[in-house]
């Protein structure tokens, strides 16, 4: 017990810490520059501040996507400097009708459990995540069908347990269930993390009776990211009782997790056995077709929002679907970035542009080295690396060497003398000469240009 109270005190201290949004904004302006600040960040409003996350308001969907893909990390970092406990930002579009706030207030009057505690809006059904815009493919078909089935036949399969890796659509799917069922039921939708927060808060305020009532009166109880309870004994105890009480009163329980029930280590066995006692389905890695369909859906959404077609060629769409990793959240992030760039540059991007755009964004995390450029270039021309760096001047060696120097200049921040040194101690004037020669040749020699671009994309793509 002692331990619990310790935790609460800490929580208290964090709560006192109020975020000063203006100073966050000032810092962002300093760090990112006045131009970026005034185009993208200035109008962001702090809507609501919780212990572990904040809700920021933006004007349009486009702004939200753009800011999310480019500046969210920086904003979060800055916020953390002001308030350490924040670990997540959520953006809300303030103008649109489907604003989450509107949904809250409607639902509050209607049939989603009332939220007494003003600080805690834990009912967070998001109207944007519904069955209609959930694209079905091989990897999520079973989960989707199960979700639908639940909605038609409450508490027949209890609980429904959906698990899968990060960014694969778990929250989207269980949110869809919540939205659908909230038409006729008392739906409680909460993340395991927030469940804990509320739990601790209730102990502190001596309101455990209310807490129990509150959660147990739902007839549909949806809990996201249950893996969060791992290793938290007190929380597991409470969850177990909540679960049993809901189960006994035939409430439908829906759970998401990043792993299968039996893989939930540091979770009590009796909980694991409850979790796997209903229907357990997984969401797998999306294949090419599913990714393609999701992109098409995103394009349609874009068209509906902006009344214009995002200027993406078939090739580019194919590239995004093929090349992106297996995480749907990232797939959408990539799509948003590319659309935003295409919109800003007002031209139809080709695959190579996309690679560069995406690389630009990842550059901060991945460093391209001169060694890497040398390796890829010599491999590409199937010559020996030592020979490429040697003093020999024959064309089949000199040209690749110049290409490697050219790319070193273009893709790294190394100075000319530094590059020279890495090429067997050549002088910086040799590097300048190489850069100029290749740039000039690329203008008239298509073959060379193609080769350089290909090498560039190999370097950038892994
Ligand atoms: P998880 O909870 O598994 O980490 P999310 O449900 O948050 O993943 O999904 C990540 C993003 O991908 C969300 O924007 C979601 O809308 C989108 N997404 C995931 N699966 C699909 C799908 N099948 N169709 C459309 N969008 C999807
Ligand atoms: Mg999730």
CSV table of C-alpha atoms and ligand atoms in Angstrom, one decimal:
chain,number,residue,atom,x,y,z
A,1,UNK,CA,0.0,0.0,0.0
A,2,UNK,CA,2.8,2.3,0.9
A,3,UNK,CA,4.1,2.1,-2.6
A,4,UNK,CA,0.8,3.2,-4.1
A,5,UNK,CA,0.7,6.4,-2.1
A,6,UNK,CA,4.2,7.3,-3.0
A,7,UNK,CA,3.1,7.1,-6.6
A,8,UNK,CA,0.2,9.4,-5.9
A,9,UNK,CA,2.4,12.0,-4.4
A,10,UNK,CA,4.5,12.0,-7.4
A,11,UNK,CA,1.4,12.3,-9.6
A,12,UNK,CA,0.3,15.3,-7.5
A,13,UNK,CA,3.5,17.1,-8.1
A,14,UNK,CA,3.2,16.6,-11.8
A,15,UNK,CA,-0.3,17.9,-11.7
A,16,UNK,CA,0.8,21.2,-10.2
A,17,UNK,CA,3.0,21.7,-13.1
A,18,UNK,CA,1.1,23.8,-15.5
A,19,UNK,CA,2.2,24.0,-19.1
A,20,UNK,CA,2.9,27.5,-20.4
A,21,UNK,CA,1.9,27.2,-24.0
A,22,UNK,CA,3.2,30.7,-24.9
A,23,UNK,CA,6.7,29.9,-23.8
A,24,UNK,CA,6.6,26.6,-25.7
A,25,UNK,CA,5.6,28.6,-28.7
A,26,UNK,CA,8.4,31.1,-28.2
A,27,UNK,CA,10.9,28.3,-28.0
A,28,UNK,CA,9.5,26.7,-31.2
A,29,UNK,CA,9.8,30.0,-33.0
A,30,UNK,CA,13.4,30.3,-31.9
A,31,UNK,CA,14.3,26.8,-32.8
A,32,UNK,CA,12.5,26.4,-36.1
A,33,UNK,CA,12.6,29.9,-37.4
A,34,UNK,CA,10.1,32.6,-37.8
A,35,UNK,CA,8.9,31.5,-41.2
A,36,UNK,CA,8.0,27.9,-40.3
A,37,UNK,CA,6.6,29.2,-37.1
A,38,UNK,CA,4.3,31.7,-38.7
A,39,UNK,CA,3.2,29.4,-41.5
A,40,UNK,CA,2.5,26.3,-39.4
A,41,UNK,CA,2.8,26.7,-35.7
A,42,UNK,CA,1.6,30.1,-34.7
A,43,UNK,CA,-2.1,29.3,-34.8
A,44,UNK,CA,-1.9,26.1,-32.8
A,45,UNK,CA,-4.0,26.4,-29.7
A,46,UNK,CA,-3.6,24.5,-26.5
A,47,UNK,CA,-7.1,23.1,-26.0
A,48,UNK,CA,-6.6,20.9,-23.0
A,49,UNK,CA,-3.9,19.7,-20.9
A,50,UNK,CA,-3.8,16.4,-19.1
A,51,UNK,CA,-1.2,14.8,-17.0
A,52,UNK,CA,0.4,12.8,-19.7
A,53,UNK,CA,-0.8,14.4,-22.9
A,54,UNK,CA,-2.1,17.6,-24.4
A,55,UNK,CA,-4.7,18.3,-27.0
A,56,UNK,CA,-3.7,21.0,-29.5
A,57,UNK,CA,-6.1,22.6,-31.8
A,58,UNK,CA,-5.4,23.2,-35.5
A,59,UNK,CA,-7.5,24.8,-38.2
A,60,UNK,CA,-7.8,22.1,-40.8
A,61,UNK,CA,-7.1,18.5,-41.5
A,62,UNK,CA,-4.3,19.5,-43.9
A,63,UNK,CA,-2.6,21.5,-41.2
A,64,UNK,CA,-2.9,18.6,-38.8
A,65,UNK,CA,-1.4,16.1,-41.1
A,66,UNK,CA,1.4,18.4,-42.1
A,67,UNK,CA,2.2,19.4,-38.6
A,68,UNK,CA,2.0,15.8,-37.4
A,69,UNK,CA,4.3,14.6,-40.1
A,70,UNK,CA,6.9,17.3,-39.7
A,71,UNK,CA,6.8,19.0,-36.4
A,72,UNK,CA,5.1,16.8,-33.9
A,73,UNK,CA,8.3,15.4,-32.5
A,74,UNK,CA,9.8,18.8,-32.1
A,75,UNK,CA,6.7,20.2,-30.4
A,76,UNK,CA,6.6,17.3,-28.1
A,77,UNK,CA,10.2,17.7,-27.2
A,78,UNK,CA,9.7,21.3,-26.4
A,79,UNK,CA,6.6,20.6,-24.3
A,80,UNK,CA,8.5,18.0,-22.4
A,81,UNK,CA,11.1,20.6,-21.5
A,82,UNK,CA,8.3,22.5,-19.9
A,83,UNK,CA,6.4,19.6,-18.4
A,84,UNK,CA,8.1,16.4,-18.2
A,85,UNK,CA,5.1,14.1,-17.7
A,86,UNK,CA,3.7,14.8,-21.1
A,87,UNK,CA,4.4,12.0,-23.5
A,88,UNK,CA,1.9,12.4,-26.2
A,89,UNK,CA,0.2,15.1,-28.3
A,90,UNK,CA,-3.2,14.9,-29.9
A,91,UNK,CA,-4.3,17.3,-32.5
A,92,UNK,CA,-7.9,18.3,-33.0
A,93,UNK,CA,-9.3,20.1,-35.9
A,94,UNK,CA,-11.2,23.0,-34.5
A,95,UNK,CA,-13.2,24.1,-37.5
A,96,UNK,CA,-14.8,21.0,-38.7
A,97,UNK,CA,-18.1,19.6,-37.7
A,98,UNK,CA,-16.7,16.2,-36.8
A,99,UNK,CA,-14.5,17.8,-34.3
A,100,UNK,CA,-14.1,15.4,-31.4
A,101,UNK,CA,-15.4,17.9,-29.0
A,102,UNK,CA,-18.8,18.0,-30.7
A,103,UNK,CA,-18.9,14.3,-30.5
A,104,UNK,CA,-18.1,14.4,-26.8
A,105,UNK,CA,-20.9,16.8,-26.0
A,106,UNK,CA,-23.4,14.9,-28.1
A,107,UNK,CA,-22.4,11.6,-26.7
A,108,UNK,CA,-22.5,12.9,-23.2
A,109,UNK,CA,-26.2,13.8,-23.6
A,110,UNK,CA,-26.9,10.6,-25.4
A,111,UNK,CA,-25.6,7.3,-24.4
A,112,UNK,CA,-21.9,7.2,-23.7
A,113,UNK,CA,-21.2,7.0,-20.0
A,114,UNK,CA,-21.3,10.4,-18.4
A,115,UNK,CA,-18.0,11.9,-17.4
A,116,UNK,CA,-18.3,13.5,-14.1
A,117,UNK,CA,-14.8,14.4,-13.5
A,118,UNK,CA,-14.1,17.5,-15.6
A,119,UNK,CA,-10.4,16.9,-15.9
A,120,UNK,CA,-10.9,13.4,-17.2
A,121,UNK,CA,-12.5,13.0,-20.5
A,122,UNK,CA,-11.6,9.4,-20.9
A,123,UNK,CA,-14.3,8.6,-23.3
A,124,UNK,CA,-12.3,9.2,-26.4
A,125,UNK,CA,-14.2,7.8,-29.3
A,126,UNK,CA,-12.8,9.3,-32.3
A,127,UNK,CA,-15.3,9.8,-35.1
A,128,UNK,CA,-12.5,9.6,-37.8
A,129,UNK,CA,-11.8,6.0,-36.9
A,130,UNK,CA,-14.8,4.0,-38.1
A,131,UNK,CA,-15.8,0.9,-40.0
A,132,UNK,CA,-16.4,2.8,-43.2
A,133,UNK,CA,-12.8,4.0,-43.5
A,134,UNK,CA,-11.2,0.8,-42.3
A,135,UNK,CA,-9.8,-0.9,-45.3
A,136,UNK,CA,-10.0,-4.7,-45.2
A,137,UNK,CA,-7.2,-7.0,-46.5
A,138,UNK,CA,-5.8,-10.4,-45.8
A,139,UNK,CA,-4.0,-9.4,-42.7
A,140,UNK,CA,-6.9,-7.8,-40.9
A,141,UNK,CA,-9.9,-9.7,-42.4
A,142,UNK,CA,-10.5,-11.9,-39.4
A,143,UNK,CA,-10.2,-9.1,-36.9
A,144,UNK,CA,-12.5,-7.0,-39.0
A,145,UNK,CA,-15.1,-9.7,-39.3
A,146,UNK,CA,-15.0,-10.4,-35.6
A,147,UNK,CA,-15.4,-6.8,-34.8
A,148,UNK,CA,-18.5,-6.6,-37.0
A,149,UNK,CA,-19.8,-9.8,-35.5
A,150,UNK,CA,-19.6,-8.4,-32.0
A,151,UNK,CA,-21.6,-5.4,-33.0
A,152,UNK,CA,-24.4,-7.6,-34.3
A,153,UNK,CA,-24.4,-10.0,-31.4
A,154,UNK,CA,-23.4,-8.5,-28.1
A,155,UNK,CA,-21.6,-10.7,-25.5
A,156,UNK,CA,-21.7,-13.8,-27.6
A,157,UNK,CA,-18.0,-13.7,-27.9
A,158,UNK,CA,-16.7,-12.3,-24.7
A,159,UNK,CA,-14.2,-10.8,-24.5
A,160,UNK,CA,-13.1,-10.0,-28.0
A,161,UNK,CA,-9.3,-9.7,-27.8
A,162,UNK,CA,-7.5,-8.1,-30.8
A,163,UNK,CA,-3.8,-8.1,-30.9
A,164,UNK,CA,-1.1,-7.0,-33.3
A,165,UNK,CA,2.0,-4.9,-33.8
A,166,UNK,CA,2.1,-1.1,-33.5
A,167,UNK,CA,0.4,1.0,-36.1
A,168,UNK,CA,-1.5,-1.9,-37.6
A,169,UNK,CA,-5.1,-0.7,-36.9
A,170,UNK,CA,-6.0,-2.0,-33.5
A,171,UNK,CA,-7.2,1.3,-32.1
A,172,UNK,CA,-8.9,2.1,-35.3
A,173,UNK,CA,-10.9,-1.1,-35.2
A,174,UNK,CA,-11.9,-1.1,-31.5
A,175,UNK,CA,-12.8,2.6,-31.9
A,176,UNK,CA,-15.1,1.6,-34.8
A,177,UNK,CA,-16.7,-1.0,-32.5
A,178,UNK,CA,-17.3,1.7,-29.9
A,179,UNK,CA,-18.8,4.2,-32.4
A,180,UNK,CA,-21.1,1.6,-33.8
A,181,UNK,CA,-22.3,0.3,-30.5
A,182,UNK,CA,-22.7,3.7,-29.0
A,183,UNK,CA,-25.7,4.1,-31.2
A,184,UNK,CA,-27.6,1.9,-28.8
A,185,UNK,CA,-25.5,1.2,-25.8
A,186,UNK,CA,-23.6,2.6,-22.9
A,187,UNK,CA,-20.1,2.5,-24.2
A,188,UNK,CA,-16.9,3.0,-22.2
A,189,UNK,CA,-13.8,3.4,-24.2
A,190,UNK,CA,-10.5,3.9,-22.4
A,191,UNK,CA,-6.9,3.1,-22.7
A,192,UNK,CA,-5.3,1.0,-20.1
A,193,UNK,CA,-3.1,3.9,-19.2
A,194,UNK,CA,-5.9,6.2,-18.5
A,195,UNK,CA,-7.7,3.5,-16.6
A,196,UNK,CA,-4.7,3.5,-14.3
A,197,UNK,CA,-4.6,7.2,-14.0
A,198,UNK,CA,-8.3,7.3,-13.0
A,199,UNK,CA,-7.7,4.4,-10.7
A,200,UNK,CA,-4.9,6.2,-8.8
A,201,UNK,CA,-6.8,9.4,-8.7
A,202,UNK,CA,-9.8,7.7,-7.2
A,203,UNK,CA,-7.8,6.0,-4.5
A,204,UNK,CA,-6.2,9.4,-3.7
A,205,UNK,CA,-9.6,11.1,-3.5
A,206,UNK,CA,-11.1,8.2,-1.6
A,207,UNK,CA,-13.6,7.7,-4.5
A,208,UNK,CA,-13.1,4.1,-5.2
A,209,UNK,CA,-16.8,3.4,-4.9
A,210,UNK,CA,-17.5,5.9,-7.6
A,211,UNK,CA,-14.7,4.5,-9.7
A,212,UNK,CA,-16.1,1.0,-9.5
A,213,UNK,CA,-19.6,2.2,-10.3
A,214,UNK,CA,-18.4,4.3,-13.1
A,215,UNK,CA,-16.7,1.5,-15.0
A,216,UNK,CA,-19.0,-1.2,-14.2
A,217,UNK,CA,-22.1,0.4,-15.4
A,218,UNK,CA,-21.1,0.3,-19.0
A,219,UNK,CA,-22.6,-2.5,-21.0
A,220,UNK,CA,-19.8,-2.2,-23.6
A,221,UNK,CA,-16.4,-1.8,-22.1
A,222,UNK,CA,-13.5,-1.3,-24.5
A,223,UNK,CA,-10.0,-1.1,-23.3
A,224,UNK,CA,-7.0,-0.2,-25.5
A,225,UNK,CA,-3.4,-1.3,-25.1
A,226,UNK,CA,-4.0,-3.7,-22.2
A,227,UNK,CA,-0.3,-4.6,-22.3
A,228,UNK,CA,0.1,-1.5,-20.2
A,229,UNK,CA,-0.9,-3.4,-17.1
A,230,UNK,CA,2.1,-5.6,-17.2
A,231,UNK,CA,4.0,-5.6,-14.0
A,232,UNK,CA,1.5,-3.3,-12.2
A,233,UNK,CA,0.0,-5.5,-9.5
A,234,UNK,CA,-2.4,-3.0,-8.0
A,235,UNK,CA,-3.8,-2.1,-11.4
A,236,UNK,CA,-4.2,-5.8,-12.3
A,237,UNK,CA,-6.1,-6.5,-9.2
A,238,UNK,CA,-8.6,-3.7,-10.0
A,239,UNK,CA,-8.8,-4.7,-13.6
A,240,UNK,CA,-9.5,-8.2,-12.7
A,241,UNK,CA,-12.5,-7.2,-10.6
A,242,UNK,CA,-13.8,-4.7,-13.1
A,243,UNK,CA,-13.5,-7.4,-15.8
A,244,UNK,CA,-15.4,-10.0,-13.7
A,245,UNK,CA,-18.1,-7.6,-12.7
A,246,UNK,CA,-18.7,-6.6,-16.3
A,247,UNK,CA,-18.5,-10.1,-17.5
A,248,UNK,CA,-21.0,-11.3,-14.9
A,249,UNK,CA,-23.5,-8.7,-16.0
A,250,UNK,CA,-23.0,-9.8,-19.6
A,251,UNK,CA,-21.4,-6.6,-20.7
A,252,UNK,CA,-19.5,-6.9,-23.9
A,253,UNK,CA,-15.7,-6.5,-23.3
A,254,UNK,CA,-13.3,-5.6,-26.1
A,255,UNK,CA,-9.6,-5.5,-25.6
A,256,UNK,CA,-6.6,-4.6,-27.7
A,257,UNK,CA,-3.0,-5.6,-27.0
A,258,UNK,CA,0.3,-5.5,-28.7
A,259,UNK,CA,0.7,-9.2,-28.1
A,260,UNK,CA,-1.3,-12.4,-27.6
A,261,UNK,CA,-2.8,-13.1,-24.1
A,262,UNK,CA,-0.3,-15.9,-23.4
A,263,UNK,CA,2.6,-13.6,-24.3
A,264,UNK,CA,1.6,-11.0,-21.7
A,265,UNK,CA,4.4,-11.5,-19.2
A,266,UNK,CA,4.2,-10.1,-15.7
A,267,UNK,CA,0.4,-10.4,-15.9
A,268,UNK,CA,-1.4,-12.6,-13.5
A,269,UNK,CA,-2.3,-16.0,-14.9
A,270,UNK,CA,-6.0,-15.7,-13.9
A,271,UNK,CA,-6.2,-12.5,-16.0
A,272,UNK,CA,-4.5,-14.1,-18.9
A,273,UNK,CA,-6.9,-16.9,-18.8
A,274,UNK,CA,-9.9,-14.5,-18.7
A,275,UNK,CA,-8.4,-12.5,-21.6
A,276,UNK,CA,-8.2,-15.6,-23.8
A,277,UNK,CA,-11.5,-17.0,-22.8
A,278,UNK,CA,-13.5,-15.4,-25.6
A,279,UNK,CA,-12.5,-14.7,-29.2
A,280,UNK,CA,-8.8,-14.0,-29.8
A,281,UNK,CA,-7.8,-12.6,-33.2
A,282,UNK,CA,-4.7,-10.9,-34.5
A,283,UNK,CA,-4.0,-8.2,-37.0
A,284,UNK,CA,-1.0,-9.1,-39.1
A,285,UNK,CA,1.4,-7.2,-41.3
A,286,UNK,CA,-0.3,-5.6,-44.3
A,287,UNK,CA,0.6,-6.8,-47.7
A,288,UNK,CA,1.1,-4.7,-50.8
A,289,UNK,CA,-2.5,-4.9,-51.8
A,290,UNK,CA,-3.8,-3.6,-48.5
A,291,UNK,CA,-1.3,-0.8,-48.5
A,292,UNK,CA,-2.4,0.1,-52.0
A,293,UNK,CA,-6.0,0.1,-51.0
A,294,UNK,CA,-5.3,2.3,-48.0
A,295,UNK,CA,-3.5,4.8,-50.2
A,296,UNK,CA,-6.4,4.9,-52.6
A,297,UNK,CA,-8.7,5.5,-49.7
A,298,UNK,CA,-6.5,8.3,-48.5
A,299,UNK,CA,-6.5,9.9,-51.9
A,300,UNK,CA,-10.3,9.8,-52.0
A,301,UNK,CA,-10.4,11.4,-48.5
A,302,UNK,CA,-8.0,14.0,-49.8
A,303,UNK,CA,-10.2,14.7,-52.8
A,304,UNK,CA,-13.2,15.1,-50.7
A,305,UNK,CA,-11.5,17.5,-48.3
A,306,UNK,CA,-9.7,19.6,-50.8
A,307,UNK,CA,-11.9,19.1,-53.9
A,308,UNK,CA,-8.8,18.4,-55.9
A,309,UNK,CA,-6.9,15.3,-56.9
A,310,UNK,CA,-3.5,14.9,-55.1
A,311,UNK,CA,-1.0,15.0,-57.9
A,312,UNK,CA,0.5,11.5,-57.5
A,313,UNK,CA,1.4,9.3,-60.4
A,314,UNK,CA,0.7,5.6,-60.4
A,315,UNK,CA,4.4,5.0,-60.0
A,316,UNK,CA,4.6,7.1,-56.9
A,317,UNK,CA,1.6,5.4,-55.3
A,318,UNK,CA,3.1,2.0,-56.2
A,319,UNK,CA,6.4,3.1,-54.7
A,320,UNK,CA,4.9,4.2,-51.5
A,321,UNK,CA,3.0,1.0,-51.2
A,322,UNK,CA,6.0,-1.2,-52.0
A,323,UNK,CA,8.7,0.7,-50.3
A,324,UNK,CA,7.0,1.8,-47.1
A,325,UNK,CA,7.5,-0.4,-44.1
A,326,UNK,CA,4.8,-2.6,-42.8
A,327,UNK,CA,3.4,-0.1,-40.4
A,328,UNK,CA,0.1,1.5,-41.5
A,329,UNK,CA,0.6,4.6,-39.4
A,330,UNK,CA,3.9,5.2,-41.1
A,331,UNK,CA,2.4,4.5,-44.5
A,332,UNK,CA,-0.1,7.2,-43.9
A,333,UNK,CA,2.6,9.6,-42.6
A,334,UNK,CA,4.6,9.0,-45.7
A,335,UNK,CA,1.6,9.6,-47.9
A,336,UNK,CA,0.8,12.9,-46.1
A,337,UNK,CA,4.4,14.1,-46.5
A,338,UNK,CA,4.5,13.4,-50.2
A,339,UNK,CA,1.1,15.0,-50.9
A,340,UNK,CA,2.1,18.0,-48.9
A,341,UNK,CA,5.3,18.4,-50.9
A,342,UNK,CA,3.6,17.9,-54.2
A,343,UNK,CA,1.1,20.5,-53.2
A,344,UNK,CA,3.8,23.0,-52.2
A,345,UNK,CA,6.1,22.4,-55.1
A,346,UNK,CA,3.1,22.4,-57.5
A,347,UNK,CA,4.4,19.7,-59.7
A,348,UNK,CA,3.9,16.0,-60.1
A,349,UNK,CA,6.6,14.2,-58.2
A,350,UNK,CA,8.4,11.2,-59.5
A,351,UNK,CA,9.7,8.3,-57.5
A,352,UNK,CA,13.1,9.8,-57.1
A,353,UNK,CA,11.7,13.0,-55.7
A,354,UNK,CA,9.8,11.0,-53.2
A,355,UNK,CA,12.9,9.2,-52.0
A,356,UNK,CA,14.6,12.4,-51.5
A,357,UNK,CA,11.7,14.0,-49.7
A,358,UNK,CA,11.4,11.1,-47.4
A,359,UNK,CA,15.1,11.0,-46.8
A,360,UNK,CA,15.2,14.7,-46.0
A,361,UNK,CA,12.8,14.0,-43.2
A,362,UNK,CA,14.7,11.0,-41.9
A,363,UNK,CA,18.1,12.7,-42.4
A,364,UNK,CA,18.3,13.8,-38.8
A,365,UNK,CA,18.1,10.2,-37.6
A,366,UNK,CA,20.2,8.5,-40.3
A,367,UNK,CA,23.6,9.8,-41.2
A,368,UNK,CA,25.0,9.1,-44.6
A,369,UNK,CA,28.7,8.6,-44.5
A,370,UNK,CA,31.2,9.0,-47.3
A,371,UNK,CA,32.3,5.4,-46.7
A,372,UNK,CA,28.8,4.3,-47.5
A,373,UNK,CA,28.7,6.4,-50.7
A,374,UNK,CA,32.0,4.9,-51.7
A,375,UNK,CA,30.8,1.4,-51.1
A,376,UNK,CA,27.5,1.8,-52.9
A,377,UNK,CA,29.2,3.5,-55.9
A,378,UNK,CA,31.9,1.0,-56.3
A,379,UNK,CA,29.4,-1.8,-56.0
A,380,UNK,CA,27.2,-0.2,-58.6
A,381,UNK,CA,29.9,0.1,-61.1
A,382,UNK,CA,31.3,-3.4,-60.1
A,383,UNK,CA,34.7,-2.1,-59.4
A,384,UNK,CA,36.9,-2.7,-56.5
A,385,UNK,CA,36.8,-0.1,-53.7
A,386,UNK,CA,40.6,0.2,-53.4
A,387,UNK,CA,40.9,0.6,-57.1
A,388,UNK,CA,38.2,3.3,-57.1
A,389,UNK,CA,40.1,5.2,-54.4
A,390,UNK,CA,43.6,4.6,-56.0
A,391,UNK,CA,45.5,7.1,-58.0
A,392,UNK,CA,44.9,5.4,-61.3
A,393,UNK,CA,43.3,7.7,-63.9
A,394,UNK,CA,41.7,5.3,-66.3
A,395,UNK,CA,38.1,6.3,-67.2
A,396,UNK,CA,36.4,3.2,-65.8
A,397,UNK,CA,37.9,4.1,-62.4
A,398,UNK,CA,38.0,7.9,-62.6
A,399,UNK,CA,34.3,8.3,-63.5
A,400,UNK,CA,32.9,6.3,-60.6
A,401,UNK,CA,35.4,8.1,-58.3
A,402,UNK,CA,34.0,11.4,-59.4
A,403,UNK,CA,30.5,10.2,-59.0
A,404,UNK,CA,31.3,9.2,-55.4
A,405,UNK,CA,32.8,12.6,-54.7
A,406,UNK,CA,29.9,14.4,-56.3
A,407,UNK,CA,27.4,12.4,-54.1
A,408,UNK,CA,29.6,13.0,-51.0
A,409,UNK,CA,29.2,16.7,-51.6
A,410,UNK,CA,25.5,16.4,-52.3
A,411,UNK,CA,24.5,14.0,-49.6
A,412,UNK,CA,26.7,14.8,-46.7
A,413,UNK,CA,27.6,18.0,-44.9
A,414,UNK,CA,31.3,17.3,-45.1
A,415,UNK,CA,33.5,20.0,-46.4
A,416,UNK,CA,35.5,19.7,-49.6
A,417,UNK,CA,38.8,19.2,-47.9
A,418,UNK,CA,37.2,16.5,-45.7
A,419,UNK,CA,35.9,14.7,-48.7
A,420,UNK,CA,39.3,15.0,-50.4
A,421,UNK,CA,40.9,13.3,-47.4
A,422,UNK,CA,38.5,10.4,-47.5
A,423,UNK,CA,39.4,9.9,-51.2
A,424,UNK,CA,43.0,8.8,-50.5
A,425,UNK,CA,44.1,12.2,-49.4
A,426,UNK,CA,43.2,14.1,-52.5
A,427,UNK,CA,43.2,17.9,-52.6
A,428,UNK,CA,39.9,19.8,-52.3
A,429,UNK,CA,40.4,21.2,-55.8
A,430,UNK,CA,40.1,17.7,-57.1
A,431,UNK,CA,36.8,17.3,-55.4
A,432,UNK,CA,35.6,20.6,-56.8
A,433,UNK,CA,36.6,19.5,-60.2
A,434,UNK,CA,34.8,16.2,-59.8
A,435,UNK,CA,31.6,17.8,-58.6
A,436,UNK,CA,31.6,20.2,-61.5
A,437,UNK,CA,32.4,17.6,-64.1
A,438,UNK,CA,29.6,15.3,-62.9
A,439,UNK,CA,27.0,18.1,-62.7
A,440,UNK,CA,27.9,19.1,-66.2
A,441,UNK,CA,27.9,15.6,-67.6
A,442,UNK,CA,24.6,14.9,-66.1
A,443,UNK,CA,23.0,17.7,-68.1
A,444,UNK,CA,23.8,16.1,-71.4
A,445,UNK,CA,24.4,12.4,-70.6
A,446,UNK,CA,21.2,10.7,-69.8
A,447,UNK,CA,22.9,7.4,-69.1
A,448,UNK,CA,25.2,8.9,-66.5
A,449,UNK,CA,22.3,10.9,-65.0
A,450,UNK,CA,20.3,7.8,-64.6
A,451,UNK,CA,23.2,6.0,-63.0
A,452,UNK,CA,23.8,8.8,-60.5
A,453,UNK,CA,20.2,8.9,-59.6
A,454,UNK,CA,20.0,5.3,-59.1
A,455,UNK,CA,23.1,5.3,-56.9
A,456,UNK,CA,21.6,8.1,-54.9
A,457,UNK,CA,18.4,6.3,-54.3
A,458,UNK,CA,20.3,3.1,-53.2
A,459,UNK,CA,22.2,5.2,-50.7
A,460,UNK,CA,19.1,6.9,-49.5
A,461,UNK,CA,16.9,3.9,-49.3
A,462,UNK,CA,18.7,1.8,-46.8
B,1,LIG,P1,-2.5,0.6,-33.5
B,1,LIG,O1,-3.6,0.9,-32.5
B,1,LIG,O2,-2.6,-0.9,-33.9
B,1,LIG,O3,-1.1,1.0,-33.1
B,1,LIG,P2,-4.0,2.5,-35.1
B,1,LIG,O4,-5.3,1.9,-35.1
B,1,LIG,O5,-3.7,3.7,-34.3
B,1,LIG,O6,-2.8,1.4,-34.9
B,1,LIG,O7,-3.7,2.7,-36.7
B,1,LIG,C1,-2.6,3.6,-37.1
B,1,LIG,C2,-3.1,4.4,-38.3
B,1,LIG,O8,-3.4,3.6,-39.4
B,1,LIG,C3,-4.4,5.1,-38.0
B,1,LIG,O9,-4.3,6.4,-38.6
B,1,LIG,C4,-5.4,4.3,-38.6
B,1,LIG,O10,-6.6,5.0,-39.0
B,1,LIG,C5,-4.7,3.7,-39.8
B,1,LIG,N1,-5.1,2.4,-40.2
B,1,LIG,C6,-4.7,1.2,-39.6
B,1,LIG,N2,-5.4,0.2,-40.3
B,1,LIG,C7,-6.2,0.7,-41.2
B,1,LIG,C8,-7.0,0.2,-42.2
B,1,LIG,N3,-7.2,-1.2,-42.3
B,1,LIG,N4,-7.7,1.0,-43.0
B,1,LIG,C9,-7.5,2.3,-42.9
B,1,LIG,N5,-6.7,2.9,-42.0
B,1,LIG,C10,-6.0,2.1,-41.2
B,2,LIG,MG1,-3.3,1.9,-30.7
